[in-house]
PDB file of C-alpha atoms in Angstrom:
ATOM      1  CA  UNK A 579     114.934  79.422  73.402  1.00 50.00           C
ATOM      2  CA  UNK A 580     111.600  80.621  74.148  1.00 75.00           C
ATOM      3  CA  UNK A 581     112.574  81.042  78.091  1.00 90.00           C
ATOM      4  CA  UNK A 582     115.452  80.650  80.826  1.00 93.00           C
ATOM      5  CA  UNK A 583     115.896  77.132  81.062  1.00 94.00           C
ATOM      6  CA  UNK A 584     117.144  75.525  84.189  1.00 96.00           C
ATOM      7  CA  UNK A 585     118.447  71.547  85.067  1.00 96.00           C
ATOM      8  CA  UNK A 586     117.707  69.445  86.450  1.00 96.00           C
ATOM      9  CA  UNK A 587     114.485  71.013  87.928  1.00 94.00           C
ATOM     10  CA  UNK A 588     115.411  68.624  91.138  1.00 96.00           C
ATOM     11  CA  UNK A 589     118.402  67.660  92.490  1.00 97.00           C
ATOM     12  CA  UNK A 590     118.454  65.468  96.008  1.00 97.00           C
ATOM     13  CA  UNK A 591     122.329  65.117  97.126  1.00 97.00           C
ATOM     14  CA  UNK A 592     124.187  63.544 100.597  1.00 97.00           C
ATOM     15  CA  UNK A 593     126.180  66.107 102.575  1.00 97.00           C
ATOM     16  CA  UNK A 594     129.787  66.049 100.748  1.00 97.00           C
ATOM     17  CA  UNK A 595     128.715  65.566  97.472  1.00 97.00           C
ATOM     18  CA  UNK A 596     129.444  67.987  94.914  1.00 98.00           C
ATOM     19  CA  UNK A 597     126.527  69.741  92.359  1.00 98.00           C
ATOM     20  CA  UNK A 598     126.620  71.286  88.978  1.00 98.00           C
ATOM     21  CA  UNK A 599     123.623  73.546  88.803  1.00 98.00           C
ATOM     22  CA  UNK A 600     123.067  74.102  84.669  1.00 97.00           C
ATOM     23  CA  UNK A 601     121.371  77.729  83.333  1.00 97.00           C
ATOM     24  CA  UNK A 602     120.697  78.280  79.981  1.00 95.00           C
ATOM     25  CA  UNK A 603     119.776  81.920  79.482  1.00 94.00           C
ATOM     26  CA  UNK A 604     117.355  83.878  76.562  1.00 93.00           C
ATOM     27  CA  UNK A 605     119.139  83.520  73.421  1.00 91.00           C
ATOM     28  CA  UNK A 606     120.977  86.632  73.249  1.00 88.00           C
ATOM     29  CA  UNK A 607     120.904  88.077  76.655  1.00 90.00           C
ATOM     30  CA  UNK A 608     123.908  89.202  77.533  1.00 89.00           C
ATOM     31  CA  UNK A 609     123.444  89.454  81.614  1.00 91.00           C
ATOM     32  CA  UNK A 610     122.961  85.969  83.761  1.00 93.00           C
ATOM     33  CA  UNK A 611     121.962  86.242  87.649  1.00 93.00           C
ATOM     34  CA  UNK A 612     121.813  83.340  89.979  1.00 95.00           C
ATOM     35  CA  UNK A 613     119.979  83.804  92.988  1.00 94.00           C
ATOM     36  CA  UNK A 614     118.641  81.525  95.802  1.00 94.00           C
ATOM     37  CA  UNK A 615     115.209  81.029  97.490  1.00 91.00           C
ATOM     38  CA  UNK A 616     115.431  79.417 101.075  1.00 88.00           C
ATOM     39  CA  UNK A 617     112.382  78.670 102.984  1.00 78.00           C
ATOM     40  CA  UNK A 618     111.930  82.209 105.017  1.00 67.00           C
ATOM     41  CA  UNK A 619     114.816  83.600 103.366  1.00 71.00           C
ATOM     42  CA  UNK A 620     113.480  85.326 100.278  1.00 77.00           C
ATOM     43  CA  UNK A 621     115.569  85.172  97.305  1.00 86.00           C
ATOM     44  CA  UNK A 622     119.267  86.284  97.633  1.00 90.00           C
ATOM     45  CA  UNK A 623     121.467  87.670  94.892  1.00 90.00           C
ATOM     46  CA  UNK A 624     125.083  84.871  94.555  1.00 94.00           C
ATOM     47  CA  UNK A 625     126.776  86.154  90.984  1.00 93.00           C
ATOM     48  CA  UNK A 626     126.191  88.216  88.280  1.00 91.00           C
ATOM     49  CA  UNK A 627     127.429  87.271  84.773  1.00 91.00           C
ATOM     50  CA  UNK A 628     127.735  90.374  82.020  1.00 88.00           C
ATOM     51  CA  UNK A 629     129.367  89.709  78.485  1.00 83.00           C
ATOM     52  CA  UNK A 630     132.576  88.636  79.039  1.00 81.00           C
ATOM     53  CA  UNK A 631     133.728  91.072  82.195  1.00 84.00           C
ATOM     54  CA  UNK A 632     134.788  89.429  85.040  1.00 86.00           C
ATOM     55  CA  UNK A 633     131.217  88.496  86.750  1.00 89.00           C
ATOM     56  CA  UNK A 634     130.463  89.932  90.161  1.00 88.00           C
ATOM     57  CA  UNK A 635     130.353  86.926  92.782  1.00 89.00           C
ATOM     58  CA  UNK A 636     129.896  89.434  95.953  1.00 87.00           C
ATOM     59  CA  UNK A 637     126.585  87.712  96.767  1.00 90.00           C
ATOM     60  CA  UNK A 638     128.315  83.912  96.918  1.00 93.00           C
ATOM     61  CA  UNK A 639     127.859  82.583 100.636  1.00 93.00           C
ATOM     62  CA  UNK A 640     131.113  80.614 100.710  1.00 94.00           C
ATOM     63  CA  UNK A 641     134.102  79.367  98.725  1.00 95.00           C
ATOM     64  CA  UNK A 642     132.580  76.513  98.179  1.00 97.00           C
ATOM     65  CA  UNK A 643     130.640  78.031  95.877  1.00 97.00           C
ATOM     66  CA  UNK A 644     131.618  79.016  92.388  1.00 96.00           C
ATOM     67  CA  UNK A 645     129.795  79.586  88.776  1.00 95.00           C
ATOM     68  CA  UNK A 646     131.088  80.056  85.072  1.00 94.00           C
ATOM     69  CA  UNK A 647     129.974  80.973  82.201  1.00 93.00           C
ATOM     70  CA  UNK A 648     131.002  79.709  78.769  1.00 83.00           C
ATOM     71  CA  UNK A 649     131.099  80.758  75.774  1.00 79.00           C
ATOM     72  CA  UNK A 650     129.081  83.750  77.086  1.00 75.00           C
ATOM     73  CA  UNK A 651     125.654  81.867  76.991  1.00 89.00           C
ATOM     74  CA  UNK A 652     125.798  78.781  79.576  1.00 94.00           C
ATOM     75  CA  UNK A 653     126.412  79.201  83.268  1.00 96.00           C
ATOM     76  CA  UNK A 654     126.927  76.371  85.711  1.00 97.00           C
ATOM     77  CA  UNK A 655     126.793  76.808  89.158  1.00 97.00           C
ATOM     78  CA  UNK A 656     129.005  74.121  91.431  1.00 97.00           C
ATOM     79  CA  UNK A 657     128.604  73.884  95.415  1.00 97.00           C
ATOM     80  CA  UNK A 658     131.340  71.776  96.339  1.00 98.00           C
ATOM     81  CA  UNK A 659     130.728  69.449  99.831  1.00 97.00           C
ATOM     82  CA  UNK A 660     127.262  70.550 100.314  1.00 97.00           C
ATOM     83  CA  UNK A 661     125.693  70.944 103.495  1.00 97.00           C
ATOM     84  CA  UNK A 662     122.232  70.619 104.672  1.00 95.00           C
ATOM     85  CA  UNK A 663     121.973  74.239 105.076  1.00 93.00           C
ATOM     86  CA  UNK A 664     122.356  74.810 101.031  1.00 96.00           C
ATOM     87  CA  UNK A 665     119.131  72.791 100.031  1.00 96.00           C
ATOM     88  CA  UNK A 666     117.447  75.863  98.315  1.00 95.00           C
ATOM     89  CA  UNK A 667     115.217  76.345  95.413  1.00 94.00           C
ATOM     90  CA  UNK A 668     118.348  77.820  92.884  1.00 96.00           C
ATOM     91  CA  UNK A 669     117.400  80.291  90.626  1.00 94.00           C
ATOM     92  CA  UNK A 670     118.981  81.705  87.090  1.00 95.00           C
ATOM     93  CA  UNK A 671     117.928  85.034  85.604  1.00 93.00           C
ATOM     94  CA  UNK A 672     118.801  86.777  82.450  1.00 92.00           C
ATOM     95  CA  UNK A 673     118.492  89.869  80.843  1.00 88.00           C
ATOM     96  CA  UNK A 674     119.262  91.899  77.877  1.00 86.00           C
ATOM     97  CA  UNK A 675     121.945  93.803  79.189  1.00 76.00           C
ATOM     98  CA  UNK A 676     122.939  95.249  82.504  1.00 69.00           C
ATOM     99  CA  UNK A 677     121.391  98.742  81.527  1.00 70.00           C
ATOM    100  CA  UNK A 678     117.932  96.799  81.400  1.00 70.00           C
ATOM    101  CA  UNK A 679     118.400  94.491  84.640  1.00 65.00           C
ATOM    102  CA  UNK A 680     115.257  95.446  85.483  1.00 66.00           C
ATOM    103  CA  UNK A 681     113.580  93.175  82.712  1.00 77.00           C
ATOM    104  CA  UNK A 682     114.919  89.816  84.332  1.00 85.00           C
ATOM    105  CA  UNK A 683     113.341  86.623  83.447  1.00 88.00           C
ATOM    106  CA  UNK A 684     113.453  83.929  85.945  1.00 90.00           C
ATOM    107  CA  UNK A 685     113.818  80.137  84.966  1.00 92.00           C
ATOM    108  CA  UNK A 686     111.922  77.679  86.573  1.00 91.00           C
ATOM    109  CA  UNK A 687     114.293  76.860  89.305  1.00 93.00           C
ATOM    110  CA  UNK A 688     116.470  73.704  90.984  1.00 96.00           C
ATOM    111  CA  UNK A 689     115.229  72.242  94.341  1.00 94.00           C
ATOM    112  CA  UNK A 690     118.471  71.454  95.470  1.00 97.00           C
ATOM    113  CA  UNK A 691     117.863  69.011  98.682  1.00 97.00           C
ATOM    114  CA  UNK A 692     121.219  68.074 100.599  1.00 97.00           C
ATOM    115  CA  UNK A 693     120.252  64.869 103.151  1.00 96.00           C
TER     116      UNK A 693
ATOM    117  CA  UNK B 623     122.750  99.205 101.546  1.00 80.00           C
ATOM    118  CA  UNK B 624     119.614  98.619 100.215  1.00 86.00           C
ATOM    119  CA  UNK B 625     116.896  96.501 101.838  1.00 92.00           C
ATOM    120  CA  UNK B 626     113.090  95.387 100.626  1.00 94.00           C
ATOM    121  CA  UNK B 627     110.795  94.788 103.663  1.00 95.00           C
ATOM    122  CA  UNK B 628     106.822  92.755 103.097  1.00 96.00           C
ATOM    123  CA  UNK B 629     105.451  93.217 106.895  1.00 96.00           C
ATOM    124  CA  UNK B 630     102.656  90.476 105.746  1.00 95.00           C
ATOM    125  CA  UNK B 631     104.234  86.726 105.536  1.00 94.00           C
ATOM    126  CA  UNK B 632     100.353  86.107 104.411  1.00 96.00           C
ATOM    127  CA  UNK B 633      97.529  87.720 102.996  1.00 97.00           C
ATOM    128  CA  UNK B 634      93.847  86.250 102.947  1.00 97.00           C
ATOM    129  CA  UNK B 635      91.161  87.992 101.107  1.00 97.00           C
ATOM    130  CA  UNK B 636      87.342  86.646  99.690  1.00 97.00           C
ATOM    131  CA  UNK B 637      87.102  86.444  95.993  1.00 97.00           C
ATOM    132  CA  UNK B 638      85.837  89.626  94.200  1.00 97.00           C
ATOM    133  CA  UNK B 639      87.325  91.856  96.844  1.00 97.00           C
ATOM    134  CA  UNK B 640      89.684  93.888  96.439  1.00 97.00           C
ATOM    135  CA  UNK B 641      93.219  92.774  97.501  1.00 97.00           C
ATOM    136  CA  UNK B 642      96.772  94.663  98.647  1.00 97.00           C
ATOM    137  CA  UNK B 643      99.807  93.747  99.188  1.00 98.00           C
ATOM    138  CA  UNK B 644     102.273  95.901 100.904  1.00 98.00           C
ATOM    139  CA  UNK B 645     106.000  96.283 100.584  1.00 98.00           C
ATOM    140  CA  UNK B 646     108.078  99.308 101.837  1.00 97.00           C
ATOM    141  CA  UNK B 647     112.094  99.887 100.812  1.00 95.00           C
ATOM    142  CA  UNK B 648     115.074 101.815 101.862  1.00 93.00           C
ATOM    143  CA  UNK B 649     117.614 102.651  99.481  1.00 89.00           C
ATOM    144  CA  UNK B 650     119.909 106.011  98.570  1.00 86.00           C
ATOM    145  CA  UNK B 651     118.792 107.439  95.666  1.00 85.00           C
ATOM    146  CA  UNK B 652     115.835 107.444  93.358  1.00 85.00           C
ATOM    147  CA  UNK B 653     114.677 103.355  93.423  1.00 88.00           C
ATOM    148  CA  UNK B 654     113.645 101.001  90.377  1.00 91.00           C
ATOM    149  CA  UNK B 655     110.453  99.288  92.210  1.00 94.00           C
ATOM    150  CA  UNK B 656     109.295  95.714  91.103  1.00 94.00           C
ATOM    151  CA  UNK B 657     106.462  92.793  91.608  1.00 95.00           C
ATOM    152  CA  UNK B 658     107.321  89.494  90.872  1.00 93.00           C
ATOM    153  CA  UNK B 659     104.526  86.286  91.338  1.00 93.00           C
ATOM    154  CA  UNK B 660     105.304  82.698  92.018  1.00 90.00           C
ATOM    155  CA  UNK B 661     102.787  79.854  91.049  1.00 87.00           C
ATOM    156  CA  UNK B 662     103.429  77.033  92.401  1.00 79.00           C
ATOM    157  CA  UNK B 663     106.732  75.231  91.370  1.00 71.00           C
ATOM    158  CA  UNK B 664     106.955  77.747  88.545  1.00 75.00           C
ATOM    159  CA  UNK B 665     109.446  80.114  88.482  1.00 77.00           C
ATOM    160  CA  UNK B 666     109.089  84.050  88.767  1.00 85.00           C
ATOM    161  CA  UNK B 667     107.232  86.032  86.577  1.00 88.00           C
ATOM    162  CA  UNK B 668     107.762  89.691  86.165  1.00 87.00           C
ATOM    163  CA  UNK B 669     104.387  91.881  87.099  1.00 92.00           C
ATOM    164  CA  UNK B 670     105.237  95.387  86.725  1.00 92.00           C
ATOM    165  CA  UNK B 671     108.042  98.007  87.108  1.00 91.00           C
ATOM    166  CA  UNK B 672     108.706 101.320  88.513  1.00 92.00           C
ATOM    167  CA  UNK B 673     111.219 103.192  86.932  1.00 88.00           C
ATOM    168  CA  UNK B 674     110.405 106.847  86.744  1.00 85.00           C
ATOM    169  CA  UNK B 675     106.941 108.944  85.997  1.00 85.00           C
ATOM    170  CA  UNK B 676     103.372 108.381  86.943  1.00 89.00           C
ATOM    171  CA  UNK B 677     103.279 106.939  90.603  1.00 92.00           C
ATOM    172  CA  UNK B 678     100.596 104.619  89.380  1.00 95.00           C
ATOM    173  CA  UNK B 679     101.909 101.323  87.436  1.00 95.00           C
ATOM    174  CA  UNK B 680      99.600  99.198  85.195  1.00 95.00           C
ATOM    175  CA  UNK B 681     100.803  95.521  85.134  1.00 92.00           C
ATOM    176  CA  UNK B 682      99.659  92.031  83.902  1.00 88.00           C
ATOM    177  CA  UNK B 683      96.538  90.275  85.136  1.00 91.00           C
ATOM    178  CA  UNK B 684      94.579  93.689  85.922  1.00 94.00           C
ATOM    179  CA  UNK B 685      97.483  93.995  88.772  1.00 96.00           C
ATOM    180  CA  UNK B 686      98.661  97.821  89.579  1.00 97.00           C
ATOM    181  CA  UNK B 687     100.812  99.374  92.154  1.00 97.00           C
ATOM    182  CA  UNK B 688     101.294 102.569  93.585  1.00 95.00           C
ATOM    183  CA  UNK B 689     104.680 104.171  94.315  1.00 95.00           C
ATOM    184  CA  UNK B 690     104.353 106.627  97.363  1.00 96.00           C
ATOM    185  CA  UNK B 691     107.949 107.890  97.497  1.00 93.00           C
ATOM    186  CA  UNK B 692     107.334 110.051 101.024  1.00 94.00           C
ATOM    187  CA  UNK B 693     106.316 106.639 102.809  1.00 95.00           C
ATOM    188  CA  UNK B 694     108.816 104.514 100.578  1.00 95.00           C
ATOM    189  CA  UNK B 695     106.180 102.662  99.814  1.00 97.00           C
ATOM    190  CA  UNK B 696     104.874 100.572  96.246  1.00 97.00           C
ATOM    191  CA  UNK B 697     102.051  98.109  97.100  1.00 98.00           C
ATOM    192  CA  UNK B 698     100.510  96.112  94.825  1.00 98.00           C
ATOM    193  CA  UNK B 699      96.823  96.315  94.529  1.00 97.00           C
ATOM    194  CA  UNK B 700      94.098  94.618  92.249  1.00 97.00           C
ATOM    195  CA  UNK B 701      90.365  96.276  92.278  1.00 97.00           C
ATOM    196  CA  UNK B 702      89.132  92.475  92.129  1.00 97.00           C
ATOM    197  CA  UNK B 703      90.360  89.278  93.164  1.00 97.00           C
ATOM    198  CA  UNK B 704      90.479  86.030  91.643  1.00 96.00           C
ATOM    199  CA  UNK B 705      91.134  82.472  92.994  1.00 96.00           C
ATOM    200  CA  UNK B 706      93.918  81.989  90.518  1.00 94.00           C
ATOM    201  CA  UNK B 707      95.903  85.116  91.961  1.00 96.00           C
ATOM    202  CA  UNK B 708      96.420  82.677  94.841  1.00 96.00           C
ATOM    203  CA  UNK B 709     100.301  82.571  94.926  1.00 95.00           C
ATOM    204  CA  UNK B 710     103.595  84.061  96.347  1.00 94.00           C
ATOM    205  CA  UNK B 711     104.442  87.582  95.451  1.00 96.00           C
ATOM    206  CA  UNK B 712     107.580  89.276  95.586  1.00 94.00           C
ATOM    207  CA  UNK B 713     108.579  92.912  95.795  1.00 96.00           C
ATOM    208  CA  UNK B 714     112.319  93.787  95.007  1.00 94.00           C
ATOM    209  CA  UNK B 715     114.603  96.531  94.414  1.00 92.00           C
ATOM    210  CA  UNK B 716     117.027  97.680  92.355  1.00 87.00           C
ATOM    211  CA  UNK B 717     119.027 100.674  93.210  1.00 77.00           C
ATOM    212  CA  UNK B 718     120.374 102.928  90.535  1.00 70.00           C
ATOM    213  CA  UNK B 719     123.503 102.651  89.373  1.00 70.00           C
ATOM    214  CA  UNK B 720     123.549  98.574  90.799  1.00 72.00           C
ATOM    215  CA  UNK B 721     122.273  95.356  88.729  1.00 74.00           C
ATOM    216  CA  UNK B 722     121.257  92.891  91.085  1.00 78.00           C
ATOM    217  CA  UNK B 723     117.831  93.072  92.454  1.00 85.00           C
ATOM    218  CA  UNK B 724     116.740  92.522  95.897  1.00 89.00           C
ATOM    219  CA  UNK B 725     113.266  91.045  97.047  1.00 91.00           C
ATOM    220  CA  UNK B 726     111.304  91.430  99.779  1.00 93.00           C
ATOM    221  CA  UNK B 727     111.017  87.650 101.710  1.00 91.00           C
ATOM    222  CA  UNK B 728     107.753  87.170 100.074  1.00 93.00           C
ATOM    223  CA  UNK B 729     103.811  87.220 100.634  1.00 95.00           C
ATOM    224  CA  UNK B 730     101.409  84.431 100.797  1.00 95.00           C
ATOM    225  CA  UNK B 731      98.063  85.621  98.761  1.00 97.00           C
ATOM    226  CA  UNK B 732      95.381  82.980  99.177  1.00 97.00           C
ATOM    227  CA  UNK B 733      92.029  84.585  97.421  1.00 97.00           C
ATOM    228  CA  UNK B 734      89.318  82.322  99.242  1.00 96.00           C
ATOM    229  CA  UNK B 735      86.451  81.183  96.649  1.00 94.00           C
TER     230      UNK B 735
END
């Protein structure tokens, strides 16, 4: 496509509820970032997807969080039993490859909103 | 560890002036230096880069900034500003030899008509 894509662009959940977070990245980018933009917070780095290595999940706040990426094009990010403390604007990046991670493009985000 | 600091949560400035906003980092190593801008319920959009040469980046939208390595310093500067660069703007950092950028907490730019 002609851009990251992200869905749904809003997402309002109860506390306890699980979410699947969909990215689909610049057609043939190999390198997928998630990050997430809380009110105050800036944007913080969760996972980094590259090719088919085992992605870097360093940045991931808890274990409730988790990501994949299939088929080396997709990623979904899940928060299982959300909390009111991970409503958060959610956002996917790609990239050609990790050597140019400089040259992320940013999709237009998921307002996630746990009540 | 690396770390991306904007002292200014918000900057105000009069259309046609000239606007800057500042951002300072900390990192080991020589630093890959970015602005990002955020329209409103838009997602990011990449400005300009530092990677390595002139200290003096040209980006999009008549935006430049200036990379001032003995005060760890790249602010973003525009000779001219317009209402429509009223938005949030975002410095990050990528350290070499990592991948995963980090950003400054943001700055407010509201360009008053």
């Amino acid at each position: 496509g002609a851009g990251v894509s992200q869905s749904p662009s809003n997402k309002v959940t109860e506390k306890g509820k699980d979410v699947e977070l969909r990215c689909d990245p610049i057609s043939g980018h190999t390198a997928l970032y998630w990050y997430r933009q809380s009110l105050g917070q800036g944007l913080e780095f969760l996972i980094y997807f590259q090719g088919n290595s085992a992605p870097d999940k360093s940045g991931l706040p808890s274990d409730r969080f988790s990501a994949e990426r299939t088929g080396g094009s997709v990623s979904t990010l899940t928060i299982q039993r959300t909390q009111q403390e991970d409503s958060a604007v959610y956002l996917c990046a790609s990239s050609f490859d990790k050597d140019r991670a400089y040259e992320q493009y940013f999709g237009p985000g998921t307002r996630l909103t746990v009540t | 560890a690396q770390s991306v600091a904007q002292p200014e949560d918000q900057v105000n400035v009069a259309e046609g002036n000239p606007l800057t906003v500042k951002c300072t980092y900390s990192v080991s190593g020589n630093p890959y230096l970015f602005w990002y801008v955020q329209y409103p319920n838009r997602g990011l959009q990449f400005l300009l880069k530092y990677i390595t040469g002139d200290n003096l980046v040209k980006g999009s939208y008549g935006f430049e900034a200036e990379f001032n390595k003995s005060q760890t310093s790249f602010h973003l500067k525009k000779p001219s500003a317009l209402v429509s660069d009223s938005a949030l703007y975002f410095c990050a950092l990528r350290g070499a030899g990592s991948y995963q950028l980090t950003f400054g907490k943001g700055t407010k730019l509201s360009v008053i008509p």
